[in-house]
């Protein structure tokens, strides 16, 4: 699998730059995922070291190189630091489908940042990756994420019962999706 481009593109929104996550961002990534509230609904345990942050950087680099995902760093333009991530996993070009994922440092919650950023990433998926379906899978208790997905135009499809084993227990997964035809502009290329 591969993307229709060799270099990871940069996306600019009205307030942010979505850019490749690089080695220089290891400290920001470590700080982001050190917060228990940020990792609460993810399979991650809170990060402890800068090496944990470097592993996150390497993961972002590897999924792009493998052609299975693309994860941008959300850069705070005032500081140049990464305050969160947004992007895709599980790219299936043959089925024209991909999965959306995102996270944001807690001090930036409730400011409309993820709505703005995810809109740009969704548009990118339809326009530049040519996908027909974008999925999102969340833990049902993550009400804020569910509200965000509905606001972005996703539809709730249902719950996969005890679908994953994370942090020592089986968890349900709520599935949401948006189709190319459901976008106002149709996501035309």
PDB file of C-alpha atoms in Angstrom:
ATOM      1  CA  UNK A   1       0.000   0.000   0.000  1.00  0.00           C
ATOM      2  CA  UNK A   2       1.115   3.528  -0.579  1.00  0.00           C
ATOM      3  CA  UNK A   3      -0.137   7.071  -0.744  1.00  0.00           C
ATOM      4  CA  UNK A   4      -0.433   9.058  -3.966  1.00  0.00           C
ATOM      5  CA  UNK A   5       2.507  11.243  -2.799  1.00  0.00           C
ATOM      6  CA  UNK A   6       6.010  10.533  -1.517  1.00  0.00           C
ATOM      7  CA  UNK A   7       6.454  13.422   0.911  1.00  0.00           C
ATOM      8  CA  UNK A   8       4.053  13.946   3.773  1.00  0.00           C
ATOM      9  CA  UNK A   9       2.050  17.070   2.901  1.00  0.00           C
ATOM     10  CA  UNK A  10       1.437  20.004   5.214  1.00  0.00           C
ATOM     11  CA  UNK A  11      -2.106  21.277   5.792  1.00  0.00           C
ATOM     12  CA  UNK A  12      -2.862  24.822   6.915  1.00  0.00           C
ATOM     13  CA  UNK A  13      -6.096  25.777   8.662  1.00  0.00           C
ATOM     14  CA  UNK A  14      -7.136  29.252   9.756  1.00  0.00           C
ATOM     15  CA  UNK A  15      -5.293  28.875  13.080  1.00  0.00           C
ATOM     16  CA  UNK A  16      -2.942  25.897  12.789  1.00  0.00           C
ATOM     17  CA  UNK A  17      -0.394  24.097  10.698  1.00  0.00           C
ATOM     18  CA  UNK A  18      -0.667  20.330  10.413  1.00  0.00           C
ATOM     19  CA  UNK A  19       2.794  19.033   9.693  1.00  0.00           C
ATOM     20  CA  UNK A  20       4.913  15.895   9.866  1.00  0.00           C
ATOM     21  CA  UNK A  21       5.912  14.921  13.382  1.00  0.00           C
ATOM     22  CA  UNK A  22       9.708  14.977  13.652  1.00  0.00           C
ATOM     23  CA  UNK A  23      12.433  13.983  16.103  1.00  0.00           C
ATOM     24  CA  UNK A  24      12.462  17.530  17.508  1.00  0.00           C
ATOM     25  CA  UNK A  25       8.853  16.907  18.641  1.00  0.00           C
ATOM     26  CA  UNK A  26       9.709  13.993  20.956  1.00  0.00           C
ATOM     27  CA  UNK A  27       9.410  16.173  24.071  1.00  0.00           C
ATOM     28  CA  UNK A  28       6.038  17.542  22.961  1.00  0.00           C
ATOM     29  CA  UNK A  29       4.784  14.029  22.233  1.00  0.00           C
ATOM     30  CA  UNK A  30       6.023  12.784  25.606  1.00  0.00           C
ATOM     31  CA  UNK A  31       4.248  15.660  27.356  1.00  0.00           C
ATOM     32  CA  UNK A  32       1.038  15.129  25.365  1.00  0.00           C
ATOM     33  CA  UNK A  33       0.790  11.442  26.233  1.00  0.00           C
ATOM     34  CA  UNK A  34       1.999  11.853  29.820  1.00  0.00           C
ATOM     35  CA  UNK A  35      -1.405  13.323  30.706  1.00  0.00           C
ATOM     36  CA  UNK A  36      -3.733  10.614  32.046  1.00  0.00           C
ATOM     37  CA  UNK A  37      -6.762  12.497  30.726  1.00  0.00           C
ATOM     38  CA  UNK A  38      -5.370  12.533  27.174  1.00  0.00           C
ATOM     39  CA  UNK A  39      -4.633   8.776  27.133  1.00  0.00           C
ATOM     40  CA  UNK A  40      -7.732   7.787  29.129  1.00  0.00           C
ATOM     41  CA  UNK A  41      -9.654   6.491  26.089  1.00  0.00           C
ATOM     42  CA  UNK A  42      -6.646   5.114  24.206  1.00  0.00           C
ATOM     43  CA  UNK A  43      -4.695   1.865  24.521  1.00  0.00           C
ATOM     44  CA  UNK A  44      -1.707   3.886  25.785  1.00  0.00           C
ATOM     45  CA  UNK A  45      -0.425   4.076  29.325  1.00  0.00           C
ATOM     46  CA  UNK A  46       0.781   7.571  30.325  1.00  0.00           C
ATOM     47  CA  UNK A  47       4.255   8.283  28.991  1.00  0.00           C
ATOM     48  CA  UNK A  48       7.076   8.668  31.463  1.00  0.00           C
ATOM     49  CA  UNK A  49      10.237   9.408  29.478  1.00  0.00           C
ATOM     50  CA  UNK A  50      11.418  11.340  26.435  1.00  0.00           C
ATOM     51  CA  UNK A  51      12.153   7.939  24.882  1.00  0.00           C
ATOM     52  CA  UNK A  52       8.397   7.249  25.024  1.00  0.00           C
ATOM     53  CA  UNK A  53       7.917  10.432  23.026  1.00  0.00           C
ATOM     54  CA  UNK A  54      10.548   9.331  20.517  1.00  0.00           C
ATOM     55  CA  UNK A  55       8.685   6.026  20.062  1.00  0.00           C
ATOM     56  CA  UNK A  56       5.549   8.018  19.198  1.00  0.00           C
ATOM     57  CA  UNK A  57       7.530  10.022  16.632  1.00  0.00           C
ATOM     58  CA  UNK A  58       8.903   6.812  15.140  1.00  0.00           C
ATOM     59  CA  UNK A  59       5.411   5.289  14.968  1.00  0.00           C
ATOM     60  CA  UNK A  60       4.106   8.325  13.063  1.00  0.00           C
ATOM     61  CA  UNK A  61       7.039   8.080  10.649  1.00  0.00           C
ATOM     62  CA  UNK A  62       6.638   4.327  10.158  1.00  0.00           C
ATOM     63  CA  UNK A  63       2.903   4.307   9.375  1.00  0.00           C
ATOM     64  CA  UNK A  64       3.504   6.899   6.656  1.00  0.00           C
ATOM     65  CA  UNK A  65       6.472   4.962   5.231  1.00  0.00           C
ATOM     66  CA  UNK A  66       4.389   1.748   5.241  1.00  0.00           C
ATOM     67  CA  UNK A  67       1.469   3.520   3.559  1.00  0.00           C
ATOM     68  CA  UNK A  68      -0.947   2.430   6.280  1.00  0.00           C
ATOM     69  CA  UNK A  69      -1.539   5.779   7.964  1.00  0.00           C
ATOM     70  CA  UNK A  70      -0.702   9.436   8.110  1.00  0.00           C
ATOM     71  CA  UNK A  71      -0.623  11.364  11.384  1.00  0.00           C
ATOM     72  CA  UNK A  72       0.000  15.091  11.450  1.00  0.00           C
ATOM     73  CA  UNK A  73       1.258  17.102  14.389  1.00  0.00           C
ATOM     74  CA  UNK A  74      -0.962  20.059  15.278  1.00  0.00           C
ATOM     75  CA  UNK A  75       1.489  22.921  15.594  1.00  0.00           C
ATOM     76  CA  UNK A  76       0.737  25.855  17.859  1.00  0.00           C
ATOM     77  CA  UNK A  77       1.862  28.743  15.638  1.00  0.00           C
ATOM     78  CA  UNK A  78       2.858  30.923  18.579  1.00  0.00           C
ATOM     79  CA  UNK A  79       5.347  28.406  20.002  1.00  0.00           C
ATOM     80  CA  UNK A  80       6.027  25.959  17.156  1.00  0.00           C
ATOM     81  CA  UNK A  81       5.258  23.098  19.545  1.00  0.00           C
ATOM     82  CA  UNK A  82       3.020  20.120  18.819  1.00  0.00           C
ATOM     83  CA  UNK A  83      -0.143  20.311  20.943  1.00  0.00           C
ATOM     84  CA  UNK A  84      -1.895  17.255  19.511  1.00  0.00           C
ATOM     85  CA  UNK A  85      -2.189  14.989  16.511  1.00  0.00           C
ATOM     86  CA  UNK A  86      -4.784  14.197  13.885  1.00  0.00           C
ATOM     87  CA  UNK A  87      -4.707  11.821  10.984  1.00  0.00           C
ATOM     88  CA  UNK A  88      -5.435   8.402   9.629  1.00  0.00           C
ATOM     89  CA  UNK A  89      -4.825   4.727  10.341  1.00  0.00           C
ATOM     90  CA  UNK A  90      -5.716   1.484   8.613  1.00  0.00           C
ATOM     91  CA  UNK A  91      -5.661   2.860   5.073  1.00  0.00           C
ATOM     92  CA  UNK A  92      -7.301   0.404   2.690  1.00  0.00           C
ATOM     93  CA  UNK A  93      -6.991   1.893  -0.810  1.00  0.00           C
ATOM     94  CA  UNK A  94      -8.603  -1.132  -2.463  1.00  0.00           C
ATOM     95  CA  UNK A  95     -11.766  -0.499  -0.446  1.00  0.00           C
ATOM     96  CA  UNK A  96     -11.265   3.305  -0.501  1.00  0.00           C
ATOM     97  CA  UNK A  97     -11.599   3.457   3.277  1.00  0.00           C
ATOM     98  CA  UNK A  98      -9.527   4.866   6.146  1.00  0.00           C
ATOM     99  CA  UNK A  99      -9.860   5.443   9.909  1.00  0.00           C
ATOM    100  CA  UNK A 100      -9.639   8.857  11.614  1.00  0.00           C
ATOM    101  CA  UNK A 101      -7.748   9.335  14.877  1.00  0.00           C
ATOM    102  CA  UNK A 102      -6.881  12.393  16.976  1.00  0.00           C
ATOM    103  CA  UNK A 103      -5.763  13.699  20.360  1.00  0.00           C
ATOM    104  CA  UNK A 104      -5.143  17.095  21.902  1.00  0.00           C
ATOM    105  CA  UNK A 105      -3.368  18.448  24.976  1.00  0.00           C
ATOM    106  CA  UNK A 106      -5.910  19.049  27.732  1.00  0.00           C
ATOM    107  CA  UNK A 107      -5.230  22.772  28.102  1.00  0.00           C
ATOM    108  CA  UNK A 108      -6.475  23.233  24.517  1.00  0.00           C
ATOM    109  CA  UNK A 109      -9.763  21.357  24.969  1.00  0.00           C
ATOM    110  CA  UNK A 110     -13.033  23.232  24.390  1.00  0.00           C
ATOM    111  CA  UNK A 111     -11.577  25.807  21.970  1.00  0.00           C
ATOM    112  CA  UNK A 112     -12.865  24.319  18.695  1.00  0.00           C
ATOM    113  CA  UNK A 113      -9.365  23.252  17.705  1.00  0.00           C
ATOM    114  CA  UNK A 114     -10.133  19.633  16.915  1.00  0.00           C
ATOM    115  CA  UNK A 115     -13.245  20.563  14.933  1.00  0.00           C
ATOM    116  CA  UNK A 116     -11.152  22.896  12.760  1.00  0.00           C
ATOM    117  CA  UNK A 117      -8.269  20.458  12.363  1.00  0.00           C
ATOM    118  CA  UNK A 118     -10.380  17.341  11.768  1.00  0.00           C
ATOM    119  CA  UNK A 119     -12.444  19.152   9.107  1.00  0.00           C
ATOM    120  CA  UNK A 120      -9.228  19.829   7.185  1.00  0.00           C
ATOM    121  CA  UNK A 121      -8.033  16.237   7.612  1.00  0.00           C
ATOM    122  CA  UNK A 122     -11.394  14.839   6.484  1.00  0.00           C
ATOM    123  CA  UNK A 123     -11.346  17.106   3.437  1.00  0.00           C
ATOM    124  CA  UNK A 124      -7.817  15.893   2.675  1.00  0.00           C
ATOM    125  CA  UNK A 125      -8.945  12.260   2.877  1.00  0.00           C
ATOM    126  CA  UNK A 126     -11.767  12.718   0.405  1.00  0.00           C
ATOM    127  CA  UNK A 127      -9.884  15.031  -1.975  1.00  0.00           C
ATOM    128  CA  UNK A 128      -6.343  13.687  -1.973  1.00  0.00           C
ATOM    129  CA  UNK A 129      -6.600  10.081  -0.845  1.00  0.00           C
ATOM    130  CA  UNK A 130      -9.750   9.442  -2.860  1.00  0.00           C
ATOM    131  CA  UNK A 131     -11.440   7.536  -0.056  1.00  0.00           C
ATOM    132  CA  UNK A 132     -15.167   6.927  -0.085  1.00  0.00           C
ATOM    133  CA  UNK A 133     -15.519   6.176   3.636  1.00  0.00           C
ATOM    134  CA  UNK A 134     -13.829   7.577   6.721  1.00  0.00           C
ATOM    135  CA  UNK A 135     -14.387   5.615   9.916  1.00  0.00           C
ATOM    136  CA  UNK A 136     -13.773   6.517  13.541  1.00  0.00           C
ATOM    137  CA  UNK A 137     -13.706   4.019  16.402  1.00  0.00           C
ATOM    138  CA  UNK A 138     -13.949   5.237  19.977  1.00  0.00           C
ATOM    139  CA  UNK A 139     -14.655   3.926  23.442  1.00  0.00           C
ATOM    140  CA  UNK A 140     -18.383   4.608  24.019  1.00  0.00           C
ATOM    141  CA  UNK A 141     -17.721   6.386  27.332  1.00  0.00           C
ATOM    142  CA  UNK A 142     -15.737   9.044  25.439  1.00  0.00           C
ATOM    143  CA  UNK A 143     -18.746  11.333  25.066  1.00  0.00           C
ATOM    144  CA  UNK A 144     -16.711  14.365  23.966  1.00  0.00           C
ATOM    145  CA  UNK A 145     -15.286  12.426  21.052  1.00  0.00           C
ATOM    146  CA  UNK A 146     -18.732  11.111  20.113  1.00  0.00           C
ATOM    147  CA  UNK A 147     -20.103  14.669  20.098  1.00  0.00           C
ATOM    148  CA  UNK A 148     -17.175  15.833  17.966  1.00  0.00           C
ATOM    149  CA  UNK A 149     -17.772  13.101  15.388  1.00  0.00           C
ATOM    150  CA  UNK A 150     -21.485  13.940  15.124  1.00  0.00           C
ATOM    151  CA  UNK A 151     -20.588  17.641  14.751  1.00  0.00           C
ATOM    152  CA  UNK A 152     -18.210  16.665  11.924  1.00  0.00           C
ATOM    153  CA  UNK A 153     -21.034  14.886  10.106  1.00  0.00           C
ATOM    154  CA  UNK A 154     -20.267  11.298  11.077  1.00  0.00           C
ATOM    155  CA  UNK A 155     -23.082   8.854  11.724  1.00  0.00           C
ATOM    156  CA  UNK A 156     -23.099   6.426  14.624  1.00  0.00           C
ATOM    157  CA  UNK A 157     -23.190   2.895  13.222  1.00  0.00           C
ATOM    158  CA  UNK A 158     -23.211   0.783  16.348  1.00  0.00           C
ATOM    159  CA  UNK A 159     -21.168  -0.844  19.056  1.00  0.00           C
ATOM    160  CA  UNK A 160     -18.692  -3.716  18.719  1.00  0.00           C
ATOM    161  CA  UNK A 161     -19.053  -5.520  22.034  1.00  0.00           C
ATOM    162  CA  UNK A 162     -15.831  -6.394  23.887  1.00  0.00           C
ATOM    163  CA  UNK A 163     -14.000  -5.805  20.619  1.00  0.00           C
ATOM    164  CA  UNK A 164     -10.564  -4.991  22.059  1.00  0.00           C
ATOM    165  CA  UNK A 165      -8.497  -5.938  25.080  1.00  0.00           C
ATOM    166  CA  UNK A 166      -6.875  -2.830  26.538  1.00  0.00           C
ATOM    167  CA  UNK A 167      -5.384  -1.997  29.881  1.00  0.00           C
ATOM    168  CA  UNK A 168      -6.252  -5.413  31.304  1.00  0.00           C
ATOM    169  CA  UNK A 169      -9.902  -5.563  30.243  1.00  0.00           C
ATOM    170  CA  UNK A 170     -12.167  -6.115  27.280  1.00  0.00           C
ATOM    171  CA  UNK A 171     -13.719  -2.917  25.943  1.00  0.00           C
ATOM    172  CA  UNK A 172     -16.556  -2.048  23.619  1.00  0.00           C
ATOM    173  CA  UNK A 173     -15.868   0.093  20.553  1.00  0.00           C
ATOM    174  CA  UNK A 174     -18.373   2.549  19.061  1.00  0.00           C
ATOM    175  CA  UNK A 175     -18.140   2.874  15.273  1.00  0.00           C
ATOM    176  CA  UNK A 176     -18.878   6.085  13.356  1.00  0.00           C
ATOM    177  CA  UNK A 177     -18.465   6.895   9.670  1.00  0.00           C
ATOM    178  CA  UNK A 178     -18.874   9.569   7.055  1.00  0.00           C
ATOM    179  CA  UNK A 179     -19.193   8.909   3.328  1.00  0.00           C
ATOM    180  CA  UNK A 180     -17.954  11.008   0.435  1.00  0.00           C
ATOM    181  CA  UNK A 181     -21.552  11.592  -0.741  1.00  0.00           C
ATOM    182  CA  UNK A 182     -22.510  12.996   2.687  1.00  0.00           C
ATOM    183  CA  UNK A 183     -20.082  15.895   2.498  1.00  0.00           C
ATOM    184  CA  UNK A 184     -21.666  19.164   1.402  1.00  0.00           C
ATOM    185  CA  UNK A 185     -19.159  19.542  -1.419  1.00  0.00           C
ATOM    186  CA  UNK A 186     -19.209  15.819  -2.152  1.00  0.00           C
ATOM    187  CA  UNK A 187     -15.464  15.680  -1.571  1.00  0.00           C
ATOM    188  CA  UNK A 188     -14.933  15.972  -5.321  1.00  0.00           C
ATOM    189  CA  UNK A 189     -11.392  15.734  -6.493  1.00  0.00           C
TER     190      UNK A 189
END
